[in-house]
Coordinates of C-alpha atoms in Angstrom, one line a residue:
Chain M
X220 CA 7.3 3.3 -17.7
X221 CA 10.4 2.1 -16.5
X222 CA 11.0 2.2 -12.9
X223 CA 14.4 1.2 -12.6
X224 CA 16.5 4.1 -13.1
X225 CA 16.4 6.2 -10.2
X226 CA 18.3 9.3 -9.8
X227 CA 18.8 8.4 -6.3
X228 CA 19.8 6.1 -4.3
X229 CA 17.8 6.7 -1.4
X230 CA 14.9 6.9 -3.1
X231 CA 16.0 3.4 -4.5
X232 CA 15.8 2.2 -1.7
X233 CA 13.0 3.8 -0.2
X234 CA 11.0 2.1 -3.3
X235 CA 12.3 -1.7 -2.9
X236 CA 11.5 -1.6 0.5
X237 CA 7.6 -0.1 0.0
X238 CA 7.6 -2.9 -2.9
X239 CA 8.7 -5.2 -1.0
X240 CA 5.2 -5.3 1.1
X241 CA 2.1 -7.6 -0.2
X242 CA -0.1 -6.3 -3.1
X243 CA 2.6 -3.2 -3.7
X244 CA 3.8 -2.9 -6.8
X245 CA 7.0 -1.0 -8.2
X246 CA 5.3 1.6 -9.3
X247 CA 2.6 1.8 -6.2
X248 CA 6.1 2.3 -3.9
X249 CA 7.2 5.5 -6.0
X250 CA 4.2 7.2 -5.5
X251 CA 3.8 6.2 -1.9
X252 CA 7.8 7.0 -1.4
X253 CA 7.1 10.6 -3.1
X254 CA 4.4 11.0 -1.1
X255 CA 6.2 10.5 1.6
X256 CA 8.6 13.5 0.7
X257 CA 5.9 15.8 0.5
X258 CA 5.3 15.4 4.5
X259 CA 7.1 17.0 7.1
X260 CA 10.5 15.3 8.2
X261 CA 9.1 14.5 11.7
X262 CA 6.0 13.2 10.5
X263 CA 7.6 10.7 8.2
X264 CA 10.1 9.8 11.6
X265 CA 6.9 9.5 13.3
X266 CA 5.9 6.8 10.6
X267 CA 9.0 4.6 10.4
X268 CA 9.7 4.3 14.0
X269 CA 6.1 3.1 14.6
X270 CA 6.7 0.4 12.3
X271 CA 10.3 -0.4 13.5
X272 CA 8.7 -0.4 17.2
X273 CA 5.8 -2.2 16.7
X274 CA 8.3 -5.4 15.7
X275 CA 10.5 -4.3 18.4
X276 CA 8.3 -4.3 21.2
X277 CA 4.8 -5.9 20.3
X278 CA 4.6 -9.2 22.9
X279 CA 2.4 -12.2 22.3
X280 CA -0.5 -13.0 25.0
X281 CA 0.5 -15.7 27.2
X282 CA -2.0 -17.4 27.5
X283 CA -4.0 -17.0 23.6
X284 CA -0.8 -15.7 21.8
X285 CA -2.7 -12.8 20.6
X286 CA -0.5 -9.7 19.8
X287 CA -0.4 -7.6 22.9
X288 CA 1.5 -4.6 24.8
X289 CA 1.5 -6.6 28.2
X290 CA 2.2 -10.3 28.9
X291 CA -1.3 -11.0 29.5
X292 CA -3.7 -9.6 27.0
X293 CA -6.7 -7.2 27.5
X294 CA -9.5 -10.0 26.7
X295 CA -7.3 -12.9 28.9
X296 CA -7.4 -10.9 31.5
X297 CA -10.7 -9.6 32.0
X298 CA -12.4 -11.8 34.4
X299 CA -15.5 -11.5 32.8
X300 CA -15.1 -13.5 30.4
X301 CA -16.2 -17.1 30.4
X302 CA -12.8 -18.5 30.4
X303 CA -14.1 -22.1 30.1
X304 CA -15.1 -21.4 26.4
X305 CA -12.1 -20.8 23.7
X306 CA -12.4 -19.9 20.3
X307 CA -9.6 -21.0 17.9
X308 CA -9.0 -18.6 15.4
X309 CA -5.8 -17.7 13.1
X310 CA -4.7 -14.4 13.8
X311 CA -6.1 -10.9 15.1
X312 CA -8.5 -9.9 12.1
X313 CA -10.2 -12.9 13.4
X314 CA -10.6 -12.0 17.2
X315 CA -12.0 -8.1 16.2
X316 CA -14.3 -9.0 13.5
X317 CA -15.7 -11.9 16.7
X318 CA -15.3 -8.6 19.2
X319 CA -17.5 -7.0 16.6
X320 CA -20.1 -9.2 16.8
X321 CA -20.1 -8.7 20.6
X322 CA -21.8 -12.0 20.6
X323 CA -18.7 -14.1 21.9
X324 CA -18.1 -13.9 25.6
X325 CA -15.3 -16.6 25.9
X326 CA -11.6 -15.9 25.4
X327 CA -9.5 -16.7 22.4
X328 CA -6.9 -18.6 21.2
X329 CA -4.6 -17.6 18.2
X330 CA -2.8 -20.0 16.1
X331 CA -1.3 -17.6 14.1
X332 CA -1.5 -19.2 11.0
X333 CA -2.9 -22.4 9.2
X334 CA -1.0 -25.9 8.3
X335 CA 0.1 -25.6 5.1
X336 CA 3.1 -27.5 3.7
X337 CA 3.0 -25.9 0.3
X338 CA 4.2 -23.0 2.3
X339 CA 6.3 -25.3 5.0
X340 CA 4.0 -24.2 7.7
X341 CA 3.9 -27.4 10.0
X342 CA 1.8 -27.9 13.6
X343 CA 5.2 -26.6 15.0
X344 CA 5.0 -23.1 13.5
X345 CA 1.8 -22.2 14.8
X346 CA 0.6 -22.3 18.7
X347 CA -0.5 -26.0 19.0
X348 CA 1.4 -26.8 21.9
X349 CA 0.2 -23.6 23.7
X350 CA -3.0 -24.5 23.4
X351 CA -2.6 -28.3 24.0
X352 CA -1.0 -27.1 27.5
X353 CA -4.2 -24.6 28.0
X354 CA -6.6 -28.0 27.4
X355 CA -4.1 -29.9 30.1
X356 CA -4.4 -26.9 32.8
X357 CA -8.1 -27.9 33.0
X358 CA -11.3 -26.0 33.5
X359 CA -12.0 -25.6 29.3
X360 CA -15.7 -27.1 29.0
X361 CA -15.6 -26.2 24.8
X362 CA -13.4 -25.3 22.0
X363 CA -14.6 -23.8 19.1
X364 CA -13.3 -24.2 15.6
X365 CA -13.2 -20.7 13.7
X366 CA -10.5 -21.6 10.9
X367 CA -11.6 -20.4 7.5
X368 CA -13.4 -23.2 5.5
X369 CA -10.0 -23.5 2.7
X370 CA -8.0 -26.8 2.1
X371 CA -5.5 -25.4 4.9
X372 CA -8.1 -24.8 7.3
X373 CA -9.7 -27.7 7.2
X374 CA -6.1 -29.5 7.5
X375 CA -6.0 -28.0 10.3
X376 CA -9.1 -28.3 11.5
X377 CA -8.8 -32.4 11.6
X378 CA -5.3 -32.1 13.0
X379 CA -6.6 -30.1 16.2
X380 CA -9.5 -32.2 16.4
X381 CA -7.1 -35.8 16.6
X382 CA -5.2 -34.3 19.0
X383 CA -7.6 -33.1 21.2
X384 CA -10.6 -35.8 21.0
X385 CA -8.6 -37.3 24.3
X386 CA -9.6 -34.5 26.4
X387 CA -13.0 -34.5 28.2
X388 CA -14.3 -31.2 26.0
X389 CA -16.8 -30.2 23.1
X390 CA -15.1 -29.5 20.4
X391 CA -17.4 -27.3 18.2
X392 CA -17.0 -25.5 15.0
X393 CA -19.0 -22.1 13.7
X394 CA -22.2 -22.2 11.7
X395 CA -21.8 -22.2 7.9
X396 CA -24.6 -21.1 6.0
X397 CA -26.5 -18.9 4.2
X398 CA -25.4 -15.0 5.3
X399 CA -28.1 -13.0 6.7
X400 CA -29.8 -10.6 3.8
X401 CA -28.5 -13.5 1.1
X402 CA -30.7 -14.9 -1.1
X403 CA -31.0 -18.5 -2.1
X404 CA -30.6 -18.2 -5.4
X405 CA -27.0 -17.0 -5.9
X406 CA -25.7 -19.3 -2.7
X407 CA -23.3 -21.2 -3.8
X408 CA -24.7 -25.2 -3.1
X409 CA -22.1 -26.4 -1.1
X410 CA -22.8 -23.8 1.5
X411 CA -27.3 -24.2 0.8
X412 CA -26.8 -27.6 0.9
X413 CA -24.8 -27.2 4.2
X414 CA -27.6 -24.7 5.7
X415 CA -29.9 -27.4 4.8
X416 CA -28.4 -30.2 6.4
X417 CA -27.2 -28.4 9.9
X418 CA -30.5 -26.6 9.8
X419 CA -31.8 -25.4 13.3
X420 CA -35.1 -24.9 15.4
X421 CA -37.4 -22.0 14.0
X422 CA -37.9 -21.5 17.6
X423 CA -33.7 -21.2 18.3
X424 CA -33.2 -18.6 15.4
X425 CA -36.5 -16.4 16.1
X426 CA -34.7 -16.1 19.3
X427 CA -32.1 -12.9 17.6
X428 CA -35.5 -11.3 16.7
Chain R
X670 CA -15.1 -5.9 10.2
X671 CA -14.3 -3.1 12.4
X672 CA -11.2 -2.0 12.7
X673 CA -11.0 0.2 15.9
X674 CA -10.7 -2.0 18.5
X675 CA -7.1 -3.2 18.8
X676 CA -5.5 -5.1 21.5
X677 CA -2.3 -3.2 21.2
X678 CA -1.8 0.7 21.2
X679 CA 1.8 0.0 19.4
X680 CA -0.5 -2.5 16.2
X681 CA -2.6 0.5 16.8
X682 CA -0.1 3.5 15.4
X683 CA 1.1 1.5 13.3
X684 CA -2.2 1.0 11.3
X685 CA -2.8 4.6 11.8
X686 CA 0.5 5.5 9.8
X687 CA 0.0 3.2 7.2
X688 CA -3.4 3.6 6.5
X689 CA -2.4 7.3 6.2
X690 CA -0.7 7.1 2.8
X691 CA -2.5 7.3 -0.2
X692 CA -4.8 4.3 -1.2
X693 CA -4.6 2.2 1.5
X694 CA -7.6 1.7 3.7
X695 CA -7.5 0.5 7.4
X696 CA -8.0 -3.3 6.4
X697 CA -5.1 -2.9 4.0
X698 CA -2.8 -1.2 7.1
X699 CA -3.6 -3.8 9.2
X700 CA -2.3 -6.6 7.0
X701 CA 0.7 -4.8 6.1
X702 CA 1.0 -4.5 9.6
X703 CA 0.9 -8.2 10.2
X704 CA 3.4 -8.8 7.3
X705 CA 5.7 -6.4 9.4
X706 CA 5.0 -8.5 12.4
X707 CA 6.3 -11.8 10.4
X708 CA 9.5 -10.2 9.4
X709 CA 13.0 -10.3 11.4
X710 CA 13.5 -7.3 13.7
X711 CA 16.2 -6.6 11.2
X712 CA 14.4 -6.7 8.3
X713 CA 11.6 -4.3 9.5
X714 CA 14.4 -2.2 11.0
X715 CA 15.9 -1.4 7.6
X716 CA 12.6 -1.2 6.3
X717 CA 11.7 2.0 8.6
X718 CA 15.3 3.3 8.3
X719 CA 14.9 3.3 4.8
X720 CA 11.5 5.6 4.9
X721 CA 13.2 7.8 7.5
X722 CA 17.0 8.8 5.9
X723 CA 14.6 9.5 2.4
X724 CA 13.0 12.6 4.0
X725 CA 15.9 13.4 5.5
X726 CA 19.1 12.8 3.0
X727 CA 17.4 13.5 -0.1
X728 CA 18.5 16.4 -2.2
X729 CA 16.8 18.6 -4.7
X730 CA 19.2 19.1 -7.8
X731 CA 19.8 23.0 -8.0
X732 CA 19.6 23.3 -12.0
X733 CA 16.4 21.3 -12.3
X734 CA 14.8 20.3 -8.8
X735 CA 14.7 16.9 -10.0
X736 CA 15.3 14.5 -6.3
X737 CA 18.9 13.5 -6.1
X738 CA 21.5 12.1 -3.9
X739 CA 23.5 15.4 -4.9
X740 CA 23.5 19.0 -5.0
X741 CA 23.5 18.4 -8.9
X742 CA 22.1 15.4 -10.1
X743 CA 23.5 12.9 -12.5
X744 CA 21.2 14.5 -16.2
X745 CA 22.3 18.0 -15.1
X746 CA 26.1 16.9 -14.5
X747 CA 26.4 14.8 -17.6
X748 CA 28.4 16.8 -19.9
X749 CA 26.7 15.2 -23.6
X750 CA 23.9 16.0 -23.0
X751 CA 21.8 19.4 -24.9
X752 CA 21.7 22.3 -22.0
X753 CA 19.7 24.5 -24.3
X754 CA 16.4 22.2 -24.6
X755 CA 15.1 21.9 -21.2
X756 CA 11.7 19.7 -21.2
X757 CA 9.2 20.6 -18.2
X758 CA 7.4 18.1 -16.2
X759 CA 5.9 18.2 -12.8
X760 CA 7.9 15.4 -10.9
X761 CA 10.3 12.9 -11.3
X762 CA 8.0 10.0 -12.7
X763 CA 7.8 11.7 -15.7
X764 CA 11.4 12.2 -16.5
X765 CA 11.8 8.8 -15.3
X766 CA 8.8 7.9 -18.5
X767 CA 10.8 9.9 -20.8
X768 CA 14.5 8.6 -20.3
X769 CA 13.0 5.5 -20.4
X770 CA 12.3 6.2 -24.4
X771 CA 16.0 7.0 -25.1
X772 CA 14.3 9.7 -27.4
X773 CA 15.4 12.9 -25.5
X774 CA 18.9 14.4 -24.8
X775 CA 18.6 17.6 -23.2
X776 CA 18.0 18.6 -19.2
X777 CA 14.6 18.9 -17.0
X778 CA 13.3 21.2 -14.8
X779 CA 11.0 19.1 -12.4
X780 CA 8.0 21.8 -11.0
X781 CA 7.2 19.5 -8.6
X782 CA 3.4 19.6 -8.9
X783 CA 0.6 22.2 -11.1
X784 CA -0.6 25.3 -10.2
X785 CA -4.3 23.7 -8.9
X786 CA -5.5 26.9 -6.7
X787 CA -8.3 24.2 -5.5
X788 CA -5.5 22.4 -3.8
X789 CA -4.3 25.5 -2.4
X790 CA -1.3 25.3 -4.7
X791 CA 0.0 28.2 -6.4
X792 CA 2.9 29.4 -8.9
X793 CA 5.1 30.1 -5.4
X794 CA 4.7 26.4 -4.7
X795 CA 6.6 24.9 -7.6
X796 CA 10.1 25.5 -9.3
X797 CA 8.8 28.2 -11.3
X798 CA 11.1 31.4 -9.9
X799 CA 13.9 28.2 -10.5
X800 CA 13.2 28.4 -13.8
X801 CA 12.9 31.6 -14.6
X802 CA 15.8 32.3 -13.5
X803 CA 17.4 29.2 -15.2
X804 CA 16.1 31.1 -18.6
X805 CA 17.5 34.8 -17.4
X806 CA 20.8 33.3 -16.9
X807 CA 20.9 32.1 -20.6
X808 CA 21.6 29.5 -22.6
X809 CA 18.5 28.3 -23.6
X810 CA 17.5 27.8 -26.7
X811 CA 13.9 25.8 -26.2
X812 CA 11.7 25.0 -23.8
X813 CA 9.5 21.7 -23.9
X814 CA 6.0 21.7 -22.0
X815 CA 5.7 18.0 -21.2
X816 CA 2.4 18.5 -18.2
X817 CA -0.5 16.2 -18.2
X818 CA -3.9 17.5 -20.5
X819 CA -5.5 18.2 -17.4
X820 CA -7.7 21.8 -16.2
X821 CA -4.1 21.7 -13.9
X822 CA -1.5 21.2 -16.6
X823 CA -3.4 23.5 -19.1
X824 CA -3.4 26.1 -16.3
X825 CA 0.3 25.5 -15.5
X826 CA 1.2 25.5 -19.4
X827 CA -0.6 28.8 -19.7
X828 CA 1.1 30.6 -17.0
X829 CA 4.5 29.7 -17.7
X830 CA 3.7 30.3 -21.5
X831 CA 2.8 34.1 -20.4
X832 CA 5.9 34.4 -18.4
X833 CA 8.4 32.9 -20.7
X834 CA 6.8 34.6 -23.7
X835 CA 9.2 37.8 -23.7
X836 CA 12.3 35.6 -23.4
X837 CA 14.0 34.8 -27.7
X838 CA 13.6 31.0 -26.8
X839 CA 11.6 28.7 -28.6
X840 CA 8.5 27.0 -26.4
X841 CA 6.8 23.7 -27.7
X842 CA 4.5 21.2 -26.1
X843 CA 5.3 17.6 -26.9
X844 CA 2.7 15.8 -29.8
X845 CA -1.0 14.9 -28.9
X846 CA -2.4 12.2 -30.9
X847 CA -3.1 8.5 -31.4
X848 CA -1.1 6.3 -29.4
X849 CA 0.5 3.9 -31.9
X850 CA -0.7 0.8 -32.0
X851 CA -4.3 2.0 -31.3
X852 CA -7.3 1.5 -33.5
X853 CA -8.9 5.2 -34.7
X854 CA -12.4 3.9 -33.6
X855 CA -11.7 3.5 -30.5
X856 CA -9.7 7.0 -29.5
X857 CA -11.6 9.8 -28.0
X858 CA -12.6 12.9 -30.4
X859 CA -10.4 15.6 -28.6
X860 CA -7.1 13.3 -29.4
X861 CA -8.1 12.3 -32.7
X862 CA -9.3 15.6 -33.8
X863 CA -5.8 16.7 -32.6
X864 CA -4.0 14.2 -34.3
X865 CA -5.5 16.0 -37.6
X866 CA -5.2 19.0 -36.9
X867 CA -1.3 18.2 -36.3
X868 CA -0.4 15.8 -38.7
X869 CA 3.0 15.6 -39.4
X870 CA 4.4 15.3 -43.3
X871 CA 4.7 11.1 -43.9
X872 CA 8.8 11.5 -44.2
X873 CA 9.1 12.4 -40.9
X874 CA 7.1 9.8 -39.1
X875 CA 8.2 7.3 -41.9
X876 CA 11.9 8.0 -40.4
X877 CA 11.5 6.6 -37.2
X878 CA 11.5 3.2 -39.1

């Protein structure tokens, strides 16, 4: 099928713009754009201006650069949290799948990306310097390393770690290991013999029982 | 991951429209909705603008219901082309499948869906009065069903066989059969059986070499 010859200009459009998003294909945007016609006119106003105003007026934390309505984000600001203990992650799928866990009392901070110069992302692109100025204000006791275990995030990884081994804080990193309900035999053996090596007190993980 | 527990009321709607067209899940939303986020305001600007004048700009041809920037649209104005062999198809994907073949020179009617009383759509929801009248006013000399072999489309093709049958026009269904280039093992019994049932005399299909 060739979807090239519209009828329509609008429609046109309405389709390179759908396929202009990740994983959406020409023929994915017309059937998403006549979807869309089958709706009411207010609903499908209702849809673009939430997209046009989320870009518009979404604001970045402060203080962890998380995507936020106010200056200061929810979790900054809740004075509960252990605010000596940051988490370094790469964007907000991160921070709510850690939320989820409910097991992370300690605020965030959010890079916003990875290094990766086959993509000419740099150190300067991503929140380094926020983060570096964080560590300066004092009163951080640990920073935990939550990149994703790829070439880039390991890059990036080392890169945080250089420049922040001058600072008088633990620098940690998540445990990588066998999941919970996995079983040995289809683990991969970097990550088994990873579990192996970094293996912990029976004691320690009886503890979750 | 769950997916409920956003920072930002405005990354919040956002996911809830997107995840609200067809196929795409909340995880999916949400990275769309990041991609939006790494855009220029600009950018994402004309991408919601584009989404929004659709619905509202867009035009139904008035011969065949086909979507069009015009009150007629550009197969219904164009003066070559056949007006008494009208092919019927239920939107505008499937004219868009058959001018892609170069093989047809009438007009369309576009019903704009199947009678599917399980979807709560009946012969009042689609261009079928459009139609009829189309036939009344003359001109016509056959009529091409061209809807999908499903319960729907047989359903549709039956009811608009019944209430086309006292009009002198001709009323064909387009060929069912091996696709060419398939192997005979592999087809399905209905199609193949079909395909016997219908052969066609050697010269013909001998021409199209």
């Amino acid at each position: 099928m060739e979807v090239d010859r519209f009828s329509s200009v609008l429609l046109e459009n309405a389709v390179r713009e759908l396929s202009s998003l990740p994983g959406i294909g020409k023929k994915t945007a017309l059937r998403l754009a006549l979807h869309l016609l089958k709706r009411g006119e207010l609903e499908v106003e209702q849809f673009g201006t939430a997209l046009i105003q989320l870009k518009k007026e979404i604001k970045y934390c402060r203080v962890c650069n998380n995507v936020s309505d106010e200056e200061l984000c929810q979790i900054c600001g809740d004075s509960r949290r252990d605010s000596s203990l940051i988490c370094i992650v790469e964007d907000i799928r991160d921070v709510m799948a850690i939320e989820a866990t409910r097991q992370f009392n300690g605020l965030y901070h959010v890079l916003g990306g990875k290094i990766s110069p086959m993509d000419g992302i740099g150190p300067g692109d991503l929140a380094i310097q926020l983060l570096l100025d964080r560590v300066q204000a004092g009163g951080i006791r640990e920073l935990i390393l939550a990149l994703s275990t790829t070439v880039e995030g390991d890059t990036t990884n080392f890169y945080l770690y250089r420049r922040l081994s001058g600072f008088p804080i633990e620098i940690s990193t998540i445990a990588r290991g066998i999941g919970i309900g996995d079983e040995l035999e289809y683990a991969d053996e970097v990550t088994l013999g990873r579990s192996i090596l970094n293996r912990t007190p029976f004691y320690t993980s009886a503890q979750s029982f």
